[in-house]
C-alpha positions as CSV (number, residue, x, y, z in Angstrom):
1,M,95.5,96.2,95.5
2,K,97.9,98.5,97.3
3,G,96.6,101.8,100.1
4,F,98.6,104.1,102.1
5,V,97.5,102.5,105.3
6,F,98.1,104.1,109.2
7,H,99.9,100.7,112.0
8,G,99.7,103.4,114.9
9,P,101.2,107.0,115.3
10,G,103.8,107.8,113.2
11,Q,103.0,104.1,111.1
12,S,102.2,103.9,107.8
13,A,102.4,102.2,104.8
14,W,102.1,101.9,100.4
15,E,100.9,98.1,101.2
16,E,98.9,95.4,99.3
17,V,95.1,95.6,101.1
18,P,91.9,94.4,100.8
19,D,89.7,95.2,97.2
20,P,86.8,96.7,98.5
21,A,82.9,95.7,97.3
22,V,79.5,97.1,97.4
23,K,78.3,95.0,100.9
24,E,75.7,97.8,100.9
25,P,72.9,98.2,98.6
26,T,73.5,102.3,98.5
27,D,77.0,101.5,98.2
28,A,80.1,102.7,95.1
29,V,82.9,101.6,95.0
30,V,85.1,103.8,92.9
31,R,88.2,103.3,90.2
32,V,90.6,105.8,91.9
33,E,91.9,108.3,89.3
34,S,93.3,111.3,91.2
35,V,93.9,112.0,95.7
36,T,95.7,114.8,97.5
37,I,96.6,114.6,100.9
38,C,95.3,116.8,104.0
39,G,96.5,117.9,106.9
40,T,94.3,116.3,108.2
41,D,96.1,113.3,107.9
42,L,99.4,113.6,109.1
43,H,96.9,114.9,112.0
44,I,95.5,111.5,112.6
45,L,99.8,110.4,111.8
46,K,100.8,112.4,115.2
47,G,98.5,110.8,117.2
48,D,95.7,113.4,117.0
49,V,92.6,111.6,115.9
50,P,92.2,109.0,118.6
51,E,89.4,107.0,117.0
52,V,90.9,106.2,113.4
53,R,92.1,102.8,113.5
54,P,95.0,101.1,113.3
55,G,94.4,99.1,109.8
56,T,93.0,102.0,108.6
57,V,93.9,103.3,105.0
58,L,93.8,106.7,105.0
59,G,92.2,109.9,102.9
60,H,88.8,111.4,102.3
61,E,89.4,113.1,99.3
62,A,89.6,111.7,95.8
63,V,88.3,111.4,91.8
64,G,87.9,108.3,89.8
65,E,85.4,106.5,87.9
66,I,83.1,104.4,88.9
67,V,83.5,100.2,88.8
68,E,80.1,99.4,91.0
69,V,77.0,100.5,92.0
70,G,74.4,98.9,94.3
71,G,71.3,98.6,94.0
72,D,69.7,101.7,95.2
73,V,72.6,103.8,94.0
74,R,70.6,105.9,91.1
75,T,72.2,108.9,90.1
76,V,76.1,107.0,89.0
77,R,77.1,104.9,87.1
78,P,79.7,102.3,86.3
79,G,81.9,104.7,83.6
80,D,81.2,107.9,84.9
81,R,84.1,110.6,86.5
82,V,83.7,111.9,90.0
83,L,84.6,113.0,92.7
84,I,84.7,111.4,96.5
85,S,84.0,114.1,99.1
86,C,84.6,114.2,102.0
87,I,81.9,113.8,103.8
88,S,79.3,111.2,102.7
89,A,75.1,111.5,103.6
90,C,73.7,109.3,104.7
91,G,69.9,111.6,103.1
92,R,68.0,110.6,106.7
93,C,69.0,112.2,109.4
94,R,67.6,114.5,111.3
95,Y,70.5,117.3,109.8
96,C,70.9,115.7,106.1
97,R,66.8,117.3,105.8
98,E,68.9,120.5,106.8
99,S,72.3,120.1,104.9
100,A,74.9,119.6,107.9
101,Y,75.4,116.9,106.4
102,G,79.4,116.5,107.8
103,Q,76.5,116.4,111.8
104,C,75.4,113.1,109.8
105,R,73.9,110.2,112.4
106,G,72.3,107.8,110.3
107,G,76.3,106.3,109.4
108,G,77.7,109.3,107.3
109,G,79.8,111.9,107.9
110,W,83.8,112.6,107.9
111,I,83.8,107.9,108.0
112,L,86.5,107.9,105.0
113,G,89.9,107.8,106.2
114,H,88.3,107.9,109.2
115,R,85.9,105.0,110.3
116,I,85.8,103.0,107.3
117,D,89.0,102.5,105.2
118,G,89.8,105.8,102.8
119,T,90.2,106.8,99.2
120,Q,94.7,106.8,99.8
121,A,94.5,103.9,97.1
122,E,93.5,101.8,93.9
123,Y,90.4,101.1,94.2
124,V,87.4,102.8,97.2
125,R,84.6,102.3,98.3
126,V,81.3,104.7,99.1
127,P,79.1,104.2,100.6
128,Y,75.1,106.8,99.7
129,A,77.5,107.6,96.6
130,D,73.7,109.7,95.6
131,L,74.8,111.8,97.4
132,S,78.7,112.3,97.8
133,V,80.3,111.7,94.5
134,H,79.8,114.1,92.4
135,A,79.6,114.4,88.5
136,L,82.4,116.5,87.0
137,P,82.8,118.0,84.4
138,S,83.8,117.2,81.1
139,A,86.8,120.6,81.7
140,L,87.8,120.0,84.9
141,E,90.9,118.3,84.8
142,S,91.5,115.6,87.8
143,K,94.3,117.6,89.8
144,D,91.6,120.8,90.1
145,A,88.7,118.9,91.0
146,V,90.2,116.7,94.0
147,L,90.4,120.2,95.7
148,L,87.2,120.8,95.9
149,A,86.4,117.2,97.7
150,D,87.0,118.8,101.1
151,I,89.8,122.2,101.0
152,F,87.2,124.5,99.0
153,P,84.2,124.3,100.7
154,T,86.2,123.9,103.8
155,S,87.5,126.8,103.4
156,Y,84.8,128.0,102.6
157,E,82.3,126.5,104.9
158,V,83.9,126.7,107.7
159,G,86.3,129.8,107.0
160,V,84.0,132.1,104.8
161,L,80.8,131.6,105.4
162,N,80.4,130.8,109.9
163,G,82.5,134.0,110.1
164,Q,80.7,136.4,108.2
165,V,82.8,137.8,105.6
166,R,80.4,140.8,103.5
167,P,81.9,143.8,102.2
168,G,84.2,146.1,103.0
169,D,85.7,143.1,106.1
170,T,89.3,143.2,107.2
171,V,89.8,139.5,106.9
172,A,92.8,138.1,108.8
173,V,93.6,134.6,107.8
174,V,96.0,132.7,110.0
175,G,97.5,129.6,108.7
176,A,98.4,129.9,105.0
177,G,98.9,126.7,104.5
178,P,96.2,125.2,101.5
179,I,93.1,126.0,104.0
180,G,93.9,129.2,104.8
181,L,95.0,129.6,100.8
182,A,91.9,128.6,99.9
183,A,89.4,130.4,102.7
184,I,92.0,134.1,101.6
185,A,90.1,133.0,97.4
186,T,86.7,132.5,98.7
187,A,87.0,135.3,100.7
188,R,87.8,137.7,98.1
189,L,84.5,136.9,96.2
190,F,83.2,138.5,99.2
191,A,84.8,141.8,98.1
192,P,86.6,142.8,101.5
193,E,88.0,145.8,101.5
194,R,91.4,143.5,102.5
195,I,92.8,139.6,103.0
196,V,95.8,139.9,105.8
197,A,98.3,136.4,105.8
198,V,99.7,136.0,108.8
199,D,102.1,132.7,108.8
200,L,105.4,131.4,110.2
201,A,107.2,130.5,105.5
202,E,108.5,132.5,103.1
203,S,106.5,130.6,101.0
204,R,103.3,130.6,102.5
205,L,103.0,133.8,102.9
206,E,104.6,134.3,99.0
207,A,101.7,132.3,97.7
208,A,99.6,133.7,100.2
209,R,100.0,137.3,98.2
210,R,100.0,135.3,94.7
211,L,96.6,134.4,95.3
212,G,95.0,137.3,97.2
213,A,96.1,138.8,100.2
214,D,96.7,142.3,100.8
215,V,98.9,141.9,103.4
216,V,101.3,139.5,104.4
217,S,102.8,139.0,107.9
218,N,105.5,136.2,109.5
219,A,104.0,135.1,112.9
220,H,106.8,136.0,114.7
221,E,106.9,140.0,113.2
222,G,103.1,141.6,115.3
223,P,100.6,140.0,114.1
224,E,98.8,142.1,116.3
225,K,99.8,145.3,116.1
226,L,100.1,145.4,112.1
227,I,95.9,144.4,112.8
228,A,95.6,147.4,114.6
229,D,97.5,149.5,112.3
230,L,95.5,148.9,108.7
231,T,92.4,149.1,111.6
232,D,92.5,152.0,113.6
233,G,93.0,149.7,116.1
234,L,90.0,148.2,115.5
235,G,90.6,145.6,115.0
236,A,89.6,142.6,112.6
237,D,86.2,141.9,111.2
238,V,86.7,138.4,110.9
239,V,89.5,136.1,111.4
240,I,90.0,132.9,109.8
241,E,92.1,130.6,111.9
242,A,94.0,127.7,110.0
243,V,96.0,126.2,112.1
244,G,95.1,124.3,114.3
245,V,97.0,125.1,117.1
246,P,96.3,126.6,120.8
247,E,99.2,129.1,120.0
248,S,96.8,130.3,117.1
249,F,93.7,129.9,118.1
250,E,94.6,132.4,121.2
251,L,95.8,134.9,119.1
252,C,93.2,135.0,116.2
253,T,91.4,136.0,119.4
254,R,93.3,138.9,120.0
255,M,93.3,139.8,116.5
256,V,89.6,140.5,116.3
257,R,87.4,143.4,116.0
258,P,84.9,144.9,118.8
259,G,81.5,142.5,117.9
260,G,83.6,140.3,115.4
261,H,84.1,136.6,113.9
262,V,86.7,134.2,115.0
263,A,85.4,132.2,112.7
264,N,88.3,128.7,113.8
265,I,89.2,125.7,110.3
266,G,92.4,123.8,112.4
267,V,92.3,120.7,113.8
268,H,93.2,120.3,117.2
269,G,94.5,117.9,118.7
270,K,95.0,120.3,123.1
271,P,93.6,122.4,124.8
272,A,93.0,125.4,123.9
273,T,93.0,128.7,125.5
274,L,89.5,130.7,125.9
275,H,89.7,133.9,128.2
276,L,86.6,135.2,128.4
277,E,88.2,137.5,131.2
278,D,89.1,139.1,127.6
279,L,86.1,138.4,125.1
280,W,83.2,138.0,127.4
281,I,82.2,141.6,127.2
282,K,83.8,142.1,123.6
283,N,80.3,140.3,121.6
284,V,82.8,138.4,119.6
285,T,80.7,135.2,118.1
286,I,83.2,132.5,118.3
287,T,82.3,129.3,115.2
288,T,83.7,125.9,115.2
289,G,82.4,123.2,112.2
290,L,83.1,120.6,110.4
291,V,82.4,121.0,106.4
292,D,79.3,120.1,105.4
293,T,80.4,120.5,102.0
294,Y,76.1,121.5,100.6
295,S,78.4,123.8,99.4
296,T,80.0,121.3,96.7
297,P,78.3,121.8,93.9
298,T,78.3,125.3,93.2
299,L,81.7,125.1,93.5
300,L,82.4,123.4,91.2
301,R,80.9,125.1,88.3
302,M,83.0,127.7,89.2
303,A,86.4,125.5,88.5
304,A,84.8,125.3,85.4
305,A,83.6,128.7,84.8
306,G,87.6,129.6,85.6
307,R,86.3,131.5,88.3
308,L,88.1,129.3,91.3
309,P,92.3,129.7,91.6
310,T,92.6,125.6,91.9
311,A,95.0,124.8,89.8
312,E,97.4,127.1,91.4
313,L,97.6,125.7,94.3
314,V,99.5,122.4,93.6
315,T,102.8,122.7,93.6
316,H,103.6,119.0,93.1
317,T,102.6,115.6,91.3
318,F,103.0,111.6,92.0
319,E,102.3,108.7,91.2
320,L,100.3,107.1,93.0
321,E,102.4,104.8,94.6
322,R,104.8,106.8,95.8
323,M,101.9,107.8,98.1
324,E,104.5,107.6,101.0
325,E,107.6,110.2,99.6
326,A,104.3,112.4,98.9
327,Y,102.9,111.9,102.4
328,D,107.5,113.6,103.8
329,V,106.9,116.0,101.1
330,F,103.7,117.3,102.1
331,A,104.6,116.8,105.7
332,R,107.7,119.3,106.2
333,A,106.5,122.2,103.9
334,A,108.8,124.5,105.3
335,D,111.0,122.7,103.5
336,T,109.8,120.8,100.3
337,G,107.4,124.6,99.8
338,A,104.7,122.0,99.3
339,I,100.6,123.1,99.2
340,K,98.9,121.0,97.9
341,V,100.7,117.7,96.2
342,V,98.1,115.4,94.2
343,L,98.4,111.6,93.5
344,G,97.7,110.0,90.2
345,G,98.3,111.1,86.3
346,T,101.2,112.1,84.7
347,P,104.0,113.2,87.6
348,H,106.1,115.9,87.8
349,D,108.6,116.4,90.4
350,E,107.6,119.7,90.9
351,V,105.2,122.1,89.1
352,A,105.1,126.8,90.7
353,V,102.8,129.1,91.0
354,P,103.0,130.2,88.9
355,A,104.3,134.2,89.3
356,A,102.1,136.9,89.7
């Protein structure tokens, strides 16, 4: 088969790789129907995730059809259409028993496209299939469902829930890429007073407006002052960091109110300064986290009921073999206007986000 292989920082290719096979009785092999590219994949290509070895097939999000299962798999069978979660869960270790699947110590966690071959291929082996794939409602299209493999549970769990968004809050989301936009969409479920989106790209700020941001601010145009003006100098109740660079994290800590929450989602490849000389007195809670995907079943039901704006995040679709082109389009989002790219299914050069 073919897959998208990481060969070291700045080096990758869509090329021939060995077919996957069932290795453990808890495995499933899935024929990939739709797959997407994550900002984390770009971090890997930059060398920010050194645990990824050259020769690894990238990708940790997909929708597909089960073609083979191991003898211990009970919840799915060949022919089932499933969502492959970005997190694998052994189901037996302490963390899995606490639904903290991202911290699995039994061989799971974030392993696809990280420690083992991932989903950006024609077929993929999924360990611990009973807890790591989800049967899909027939009404949910693949290009919509694939966004529930990572960005929606990540934004919802690590951003909105960890940040403890509540009715009447002022919520600032720094970074209006796919994760930030999904955070805006899911924060709206808790009826905040206002959501403020901060980004450098005007196209992404416009997308933030369409997905529910009440106010937008270019990062170069004083978002700290804007937040202060909107809150009578208090600061935002919740600030969600969805970029992953030191400057954005430090901006978040300056915008949060005393007693507020900073929820970091971004993948950081460099150290960020924690200004405790300013923060120690402010009763600020800072949370970090890898998604656990415990919310995926709930989000799947919401998406099937039309409660999540998944389709509005997909700006580009490609055939699977155009993986290298899709990476180029996604990596140059400021020029291409890409928010989320999906590979597989009927190809289109671009699907515009509908106007409000």
